[in-house]
Each structure stands twice: as structure tokens, then as C-alpha cells.
Amino acid sequence: ANIDRAEDAARATEYGSEGIGLFRSEYLYLGRTSAPSEEEQFAEYRKAAEAVAPKELVIRTADLGADKLPEHMEDTGLRGLAFSLKEEQLFKTQLRALYRAAEYGNIKLMFPMVNTVTELSKAVKLCEEVRLELGCRAAVPVGVMIETLEAVENCAELAKAADFFSIGTNDLYHELTGAGGRDKEIVEDQSVRETVADMIEKTVKTAHEKGREVTVCGRMAENARMAERFAGIGVDAVSLPLALIKEKA
Ligand code: PEP
Ligand code: MG
């Protein structure tokens, strides 16, 4: 399941989800006047991890910037991982909370809107710093969202440096069509669907050659025919909105 809040983790388990493929952690930062503290974040991630354990909880580091900018923060024109790398203290606070919570469940981390292996390497280095500072011994796989055309382009290099991939069809669709609001995320255009499916196929092939698993967590997987096709292409799992899982429960 895809969730936006820790309390939905227990609900997802109740509806029969096999884990959380995407926890959009940026919602912890939005609609408030200051950033969430390490303690607050730790409590949220721990709550979610415990509700899902022993199944996996994939927490995406904050996908802030652009349309998801906290009121108290300056618009740097950056988004996702690039935004976090610019706001290093904010990012390290989140990483500390994540690594502390990892002792309480089966947490995996992933980064949003990654473009290059240079960015990824900087982020992985920060993760290692934090992990050493904390003396954290939990194994925490680090993944990359493939949701920009540049990431698709760089997927071979990224697969070497990451433990897994999660494909964000919503942003891919956006970039391909230049579509307006992010609420129009369901891919309706058949030719764009084909383009995205080809990109997914290429990404899966490259990732599997390096022994990395690939999930699709964008809304394209909501379409049953597309989900079947993804399975045929070799996608290892899909992650869907909680509301949809509830409907099918
Ligand atoms: C995506 O882009 O497909 C995705 C899952 O991320 P978000 O919808 O949060 O941008
Ligand atoms: Mg996205």
C-alpha cells in the first residue's frame, strides 16, 4: 500500500496489504509552521514500522519542493532528493529518525526524484554518516525512485549504487506530457502509457541484471490490465493507494 500517515500503516495491514511500498513522509512537514523534530519523526516511523512488521515498510525521504513546499521554507526551485541535499541539516534529522526507527521493524529507505548517481552517492554517504553516529546495526536497504526521464536514462548506473528501484509513473507521466496539476495523475493517454511501459521494461531488465528488485508505486498500476502487463514485464511488486486496497478487501 501507499500511505501518507503512520496511522494508515495499521489499516493497510488490516486490509490485507503485503507491506507498505511507499510512505510519503513529506506530509509530516506540510501544513505546519516548523519542521518536525527528530523525536516526532522517530515516533511516527516507529509506529508505522511496528504496525507493518515483519512485513516491509518503505519510507520515502521527504519529497519537498515545488508544489509540496512547507510555508516556512524558501523555494529553491529544487525538489525531492536535490532539495534534501541542499537542506542538509533537515535531511540528516530525518535520516537519524529513520535509522533509529529501523531497529523496530523492517524499514527500507528510498529517495524521491533522483536524477543522477552523483546525487545518489551524496545521499548514501550521509546515510552512512548517520548510521555510524547512531551505531545503528539494522540492515536498511536504500532504494531509488525512478520517476524522471533522466533517472530512466541513468538506470544502469543507479542500479549499481542502489539496493532496489521503485517506479513513479505519476511523475514520469507528468514529465512526458507536461500535464498540469498533480491530481491528474492517472495515465489515460494510450501512447503515453506505451512509452511508460517501455521505460518500465527497460528499467526492470537493467535492474534485474544487477539483482535489484523493482516495484511500481505510481497510479498506472491501479489499472488491472496494466498491472498484469507489469507482472509480465517482470515487475516484482506493485504498491497501490490504501483506499483502493480497502475497496478490494
Ligand atoms: C509517482 O510519481 O508515481 C509517485 C508514486 O510519487 P508521488 O505520487 O508522490 O509523486
Ligand atoms: Mg513522484
CSV table of C-alpha atoms and ligand atoms in Angstrom, one decimal:
chain,number,residue,atom,x,y,z
A,1,ALA,CA,0.0,0.0,0.0
A,2,ASN,CA,0.9,3.6,-0.5
A,3,ILE,CA,0.3,5.7,2.7
A,4,ASP,CA,0.7,9.3,3.7
A,5,ARG,CA,0.5,9.0,7.5
A,6,ALA,CA,1.8,6.5,10.1
A,7,GLU,CA,-1.6,5.6,11.4
A,8,ASP,CA,-2.6,4.2,8.0
A,9,ALA,CA,0.1,1.5,8.3
A,10,ALA,CA,-2.1,-0.5,10.7
A,11,ARG,CA,-5.1,0.0,8.4
A,12,ALA,CA,-3.2,-1.3,5.4
A,13,THR,CA,-2.2,-4.4,7.3
A,14,GLU,CA,-5.8,-4.9,8.3
A,15,TYR,CA,-7.0,-4.6,4.7
A,16,GLY,CA,-4.5,-7.3,3.7
A,17,SER,CA,-1.7,-5.4,2.1
A,18,GLU,CA,1.6,-7.3,2.0
A,19,GLY,CA,3.6,-4.3,3.2
A,20,ILE,CA,4.0,-0.6,2.6
A,21,GLY,CA,5.6,0.2,-0.7
A,22,LEU,CA,5.5,3.9,-0.3
A,23,PHE,CA,5.2,6.0,2.8
A,24,ARG,CA,5.2,9.7,1.6
A,25,SER,CA,7.0,11.2,4.6
A,26,GLU,CA,6.7,14.8,3.3
A,27,TYR,CA,3.2,15.0,4.7
A,28,LEU,CA,4.8,15.2,8.1
A,29,TYR,CA,6.4,18.5,7.1
A,30,LEU,CA,3.4,20.1,5.3
A,31,GLY,CA,0.7,22.4,6.8
A,32,ARG,CA,2.7,23.5,9.8
A,33,THR,CA,4.9,26.4,10.8
A,34,SER,CA,8.1,24.5,11.6
A,35,ALA,CA,9.8,21.3,10.6
A,36,PRO,CA,9.1,18.1,12.6
A,37,SER,CA,11.7,17.3,15.2
A,38,GLU,CA,13.8,14.1,15.2
A,39,GLU,CA,11.8,12.8,18.1
A,40,GLU,CA,8.5,13.4,16.4
A,41,GLN,CA,9.6,11.7,13.2
A,42,PHE,CA,11.1,8.8,15.1
A,43,ALA,CA,7.8,8.2,16.9
A,44,GLU,CA,5.9,8.2,13.6
A,45,TYR,CA,8.3,5.9,11.7
A,46,ARG,CA,8.5,3.6,14.6
A,47,LYS,CA,4.7,3.4,14.9
A,48,ALA,CA,4.4,2.6,11.2
A,49,ALA,CA,7.3,0.0,11.3
A,50,GLU,CA,5.8,-1.8,14.3
A,51,ALA,CA,2.3,-1.9,12.7
A,52,VAL,CA,3.7,-3.5,9.5
A,53,ALA,CA,6.4,-5.7,10.9
A,54,PRO,CA,7.6,-8.3,9.9
A,55,LYS,CA,6.5,-7.0,6.5
A,56,GLU,CA,8.4,-4.3,4.8
A,57,LEU,CA,7.8,-0.6,5.3
A,58,VAL,CA,9.4,1.5,2.5
A,59,ILE,CA,9.8,5.1,3.7
A,60,ARG,CA,10.5,7.7,1.1
A,61,THR,CA,12.5,10.6,2.4
A,62,ALA,CA,10.7,13.9,2.1
A,63,ASP,CA,9.7,14.8,-1.4
A,64,LEU,CA,9.6,18.5,-0.7
A,65,GLY,CA,9.9,21.5,-3.1
A,66,ALA,CA,7.7,22.7,-5.9
A,67,ASP,CA,4.0,22.0,-5.1
A,68,LYS,CA,5.0,20.5,-1.7
A,69,LEU,CA,6.8,23.4,-0.1
A,70,PRO,CA,6.3,24.0,3.7
A,71,GLU,CA,5.2,27.6,4.3
A,72,HIS,CA,8.3,28.3,6.4
A,73,MET,CA,10.8,27.2,3.7
A,74,GLU,CA,12.2,29.1,0.8
A,75,ASP,CA,11.5,27.9,-2.7
A,76,THR,CA,14.9,27.0,-4.2
A,77,GLY,CA,13.4,25.6,-7.3
A,78,LEU,CA,14.7,22.1,-6.2
A,79,ARG,CA,12.6,19.1,-5.5
A,80,GLY,CA,12.9,15.7,-3.9
A,81,LEU,CA,16.4,14.4,-3.2
A,82,ALA,CA,18.1,17.6,-4.6
A,83,PHE,CA,16.0,19.7,-2.1
A,84,SER,CA,17.1,17.4,0.8
A,85,LEU,CA,20.7,17.6,-0.2
A,86,LYS,CA,20.6,21.4,-0.2
A,87,GLU,CA,18.9,21.4,3.2
A,88,GLU,CA,21.4,19.1,4.8
A,89,GLN,CA,20.5,19.6,8.4
A,90,LEU,CA,16.9,18.9,7.7
A,91,PHE,CA,17.8,15.8,5.8
A,92,LYS,CA,20.1,14.5,8.5
A,93,THR,CA,17.4,14.9,11.1
A,94,GLN,CA,15.1,12.8,9.0
A,95,LEU,CA,17.8,10.2,8.4
A,96,ARG,CA,18.5,10.0,12.1
A,97,ALA,CA,14.9,9.4,12.9
A,98,LEU,CA,14.6,6.8,10.1
A,99,TYR,CA,17.7,4.8,11.3
A,100,ARG,CA,16.6,4.9,14.9
A,101,ALA,CA,13.1,3.6,13.8
A,102,ALA,CA,14.7,0.9,11.8
A,103,GLU,CA,15.5,-1.0,15.0
A,104,TYR,CA,11.8,-1.6,15.5
A,105,GLY,CA,10.7,-3.1,12.2
A,106,ASN,CA,11.6,-3.9,8.6
A,107,ILE,CA,12.4,-0.5,7.2
A,108,LYS,CA,13.7,0.3,3.8
A,109,LEU,CA,14.6,3.9,2.7
A,110,MET,CA,14.2,5.4,-0.7
A,111,PHE,CA,14.9,8.7,-2.3
A,112,PRO,CA,12.4,10.7,-4.5
A,113,MET,CA,13.1,12.5,-7.8
A,114,VAL,CA,16.6,11.2,-8.2
A,115,ASN,CA,18.3,12.1,-11.4
A,116,THR,CA,22.0,11.2,-11.2
A,117,VAL,CA,24.3,8.7,-9.5
A,118,THR,CA,26.2,11.7,-8.1
A,119,GLU,CA,23.2,12.8,-6.1
A,120,LEU,CA,22.5,9.3,-5.0
A,121,SER,CA,26.1,8.8,-3.8
A,122,LYS,CA,25.9,12.0,-1.7
A,123,ALA,CA,22.8,10.8,-0.1
A,124,VAL,CA,24.2,7.3,0.6
A,125,LYS,CA,27.3,8.9,2.1
A,126,LEU,CA,25.0,10.9,4.5
A,127,CYS,CA,23.2,7.7,5.4
A,128,GLU,CA,26.4,6.1,6.3
A,129,GLU,CA,27.5,9.0,8.4
A,130,VAL,CA,24.2,9.0,10.3
A,131,ARG,CA,24.3,5.2,10.8
A,132,LEU,CA,27.8,5.4,12.2
A,133,GLU,CA,26.9,8.3,14.5
A,134,LEU,CA,24.0,6.3,15.9
A,135,GLY,CA,25.8,2.9,16.0
A,136,CYS,CA,22.7,1.5,14.1
A,137,ARG,CA,23.1,-2.1,13.2
A,138,ALA,CA,19.8,-2.7,11.5
A,139,ALA,CA,20.2,-3.6,7.8
A,140,VAL,CA,18.4,-0.8,5.9
A,141,PRO,CA,18.3,-1.2,2.2
A,142,VAL,CA,18.4,2.1,0.2
A,143,GLY,CA,16.4,2.4,-2.9
A,144,VAL,CA,15.8,5.0,-5.6
A,145,MET,CA,12.6,6.1,-7.2
A,146,ILE,CA,12.7,6.1,-10.9
A,147,GLU,CA,10.4,8.9,-11.8
A,148,THR,CA,12.3,11.3,-14.1
A,149,LEU,CA,13.4,10.7,-17.7
A,150,GLU,CA,16.9,11.4,-16.5
A,151,ALA,CA,16.7,8.5,-14.0
A,152,VAL,CA,15.4,6.1,-16.7
A,153,GLU,CA,18.4,7.2,-18.8
A,154,ASN,CA,20.8,6.6,-15.9
A,155,CYS,CA,19.2,3.5,-14.5
A,156,ALA,CA,22.2,1.2,-15.2
A,157,GLU,CA,24.5,3.4,-13.1
A,158,LEU,CA,21.8,3.9,-10.5
A,159,ALA,CA,21.2,0.2,-10.2
A,160,LYS,CA,24.8,-0.4,-9.3
A,161,ALA,CA,24.6,2.1,-6.4
A,162,ALA,CA,21.1,1.3,-5.1
A,163,ASP,CA,19.5,-1.7,-3.4
A,164,PHE,CA,16.2,-1.5,-5.2
A,165,PHE,CA,14.0,0.6,-7.5
A,166,SER,CA,10.5,1.9,-7.2
A,167,ILE,CA,9.0,3.4,-10.4
A,168,GLY,CA,6.9,6.5,-10.0
A,169,THR,CA,4.6,6.6,-13.0
A,170,ASN,CA,2.9,9.7,-11.8
A,171,ASP,CA,5.9,11.9,-12.3
A,172,LEU,CA,7.0,10.1,-15.4
A,173,TYR,CA,3.6,10.8,-16.9
A,174,HIS,CA,3.9,14.4,-15.8
A,175,GLU,CA,7.3,14.9,-17.4
A,176,LEU,CA,6.3,13.2,-20.6
A,177,THR,CA,3.1,15.2,-21.1
A,178,GLY,CA,3.8,18.4,-19.3
A,179,ALA,CA,0.4,17.9,-17.7
A,180,GLY,CA,-0.8,20.5,-15.2
A,181,GLY,CA,-2.0,19.6,-11.7
A,182,ARG,CA,-0.6,16.5,-9.9
A,183,ASP,CA,-4.2,15.3,-9.3
A,184,LYS,CA,-4.4,14.4,-13.0
A,185,GLU,CA,-2.0,11.5,-12.3
A,186,ILE,CA,-4.0,8.6,-13.8
A,187,VAL,CA,-2.4,7.8,-17.2
A,188,GLU,CA,-5.2,7.9,-19.7
A,189,ASP,CA,-3.4,8.6,-22.9
A,190,GLN,CA,-2.7,5.2,-24.6
A,191,SER,CA,0.5,6.3,-26.4
A,192,VAL,CA,2.0,7.8,-23.2
A,193,ARG,CA,1.1,4.5,-21.4
A,194,GLU,CA,3.0,2.6,-24.0
A,195,THR,CA,6.0,4.9,-23.6
A,196,VAL,CA,5.9,4.5,-19.8
A,197,ALA,CA,5.6,0.7,-20.2
A,198,ASP,CA,8.6,0.6,-22.4
A,199,MET,CA,10.6,2.6,-19.9
A,200,ILE,CA,9.5,0.2,-17.1
A,201,GLU,CA,10.6,-2.7,-19.2
A,202,LYS,CA,14.0,-1.2,-19.8
A,203,THR,CA,14.4,-0.3,-16.1
A,204,VAL,CA,13.3,-3.8,-14.9
A,205,LYS,CA,15.7,-5.5,-17.3
A,206,THR,CA,18.6,-3.3,-16.2
A,207,ALA,CA,17.8,-3.7,-12.5
A,208,HIS,CA,17.4,-7.5,-12.7
A,209,GLU,CA,20.7,-7.8,-14.4
A,210,LYS,CA,22.2,-6.3,-11.3
A,211,GLY,CA,20.0,-8.4,-9.0
A,212,ARG,CA,17.8,-5.4,-7.9
A,213,GLU,CA,14.1,-5.7,-7.3
A,214,VAL,CA,11.6,-3.3,-8.9
A,215,THR,CA,8.3,-2.1,-7.7
A,216,VAL,CA,5.8,0.2,-9.4
A,217,CYS,CA,4.1,2.6,-6.9
A,218,GLY,CA,2.5,5.1,-9.3
A,219,ARG,CA,-1.1,5.2,-10.2
A,220,MET,CA,-0.7,3.4,-13.5
A,221,ALA,CA,-0.6,0.2,-11.5
A,222,GLU,CA,-4.2,0.8,-10.5
A,223,ASN,CA,-5.3,-0.3,-13.9
A,224,ALA,CA,-5.7,-4.1,-13.7
A,225,ARG,CA,-4.6,-4.6,-17.3
A,226,MET,CA,-1.5,-2.5,-16.8
A,227,ALA,CA,-0.7,-4.3,-13.5
A,228,GLU,CA,-0.9,-7.7,-15.3
A,229,ARG,CA,1.3,-6.3,-18.0
A,230,PHE,CA,3.8,-5.1,-15.4
A,231,ALA,CA,3.9,-8.6,-14.0
A,232,GLY,CA,4.6,-9.9,-17.5
A,233,ILE,CA,7.5,-7.5,-17.9
A,234,GLY,CA,8.9,-8.8,-14.6
A,235,VAL,CA,8.0,-6.1,-12.1
A,236,ASP,CA,8.3,-7.6,-8.7
A,237,ALA,CA,5.5,-5.9,-6.9
A,238,VAL,CA,3.1,-3.0,-7.1
A,239,SER,CA,2.1,-0.6,-4.4
A,240,LEU,CA,-1.4,1.0,-4.6
A,241,PRO,CA,-3.3,3.7,-2.7
A,242,LEU,CA,-4.8,2.5,0.6
A,243,ALA,CA,-8.3,3.4,-0.4
A,244,LEU,CA,-8.1,1.0,-3.4
A,245,ILE,CA,-6.9,-1.8,-1.2
A,246,LYS,CA,-9.7,-1.1,1.2
A,247,GLU,CA,-12.2,-1.4,-1.7
A,248,LYS,CA,-10.9,-4.8,-2.7
A,249,ALA,CA,-10.6,-6.1,0.9
B,1,PEP,C1,4.9,8.9,-8.6
B,1,PEP,O1,5.5,9.9,-9.0
B,1,PEP,O2,4.4,8.0,-9.3
B,1,PEP,C2,4.9,8.6,-7.1
B,1,PEP,C3,4.4,7.5,-6.7
B,1,PEP,O3,5.2,9.6,-6.3
B,1,PEP,P1,4.2,10.9,-6.0
B,1,PEP,O4,2.8,10.5,-6.5
B,1,PEP,O5,4.2,11.0,-4.5
B,1,PEP,O6,4.8,12.0,-6.7
B,2,MG,MG,6.5,11.1,-7.7
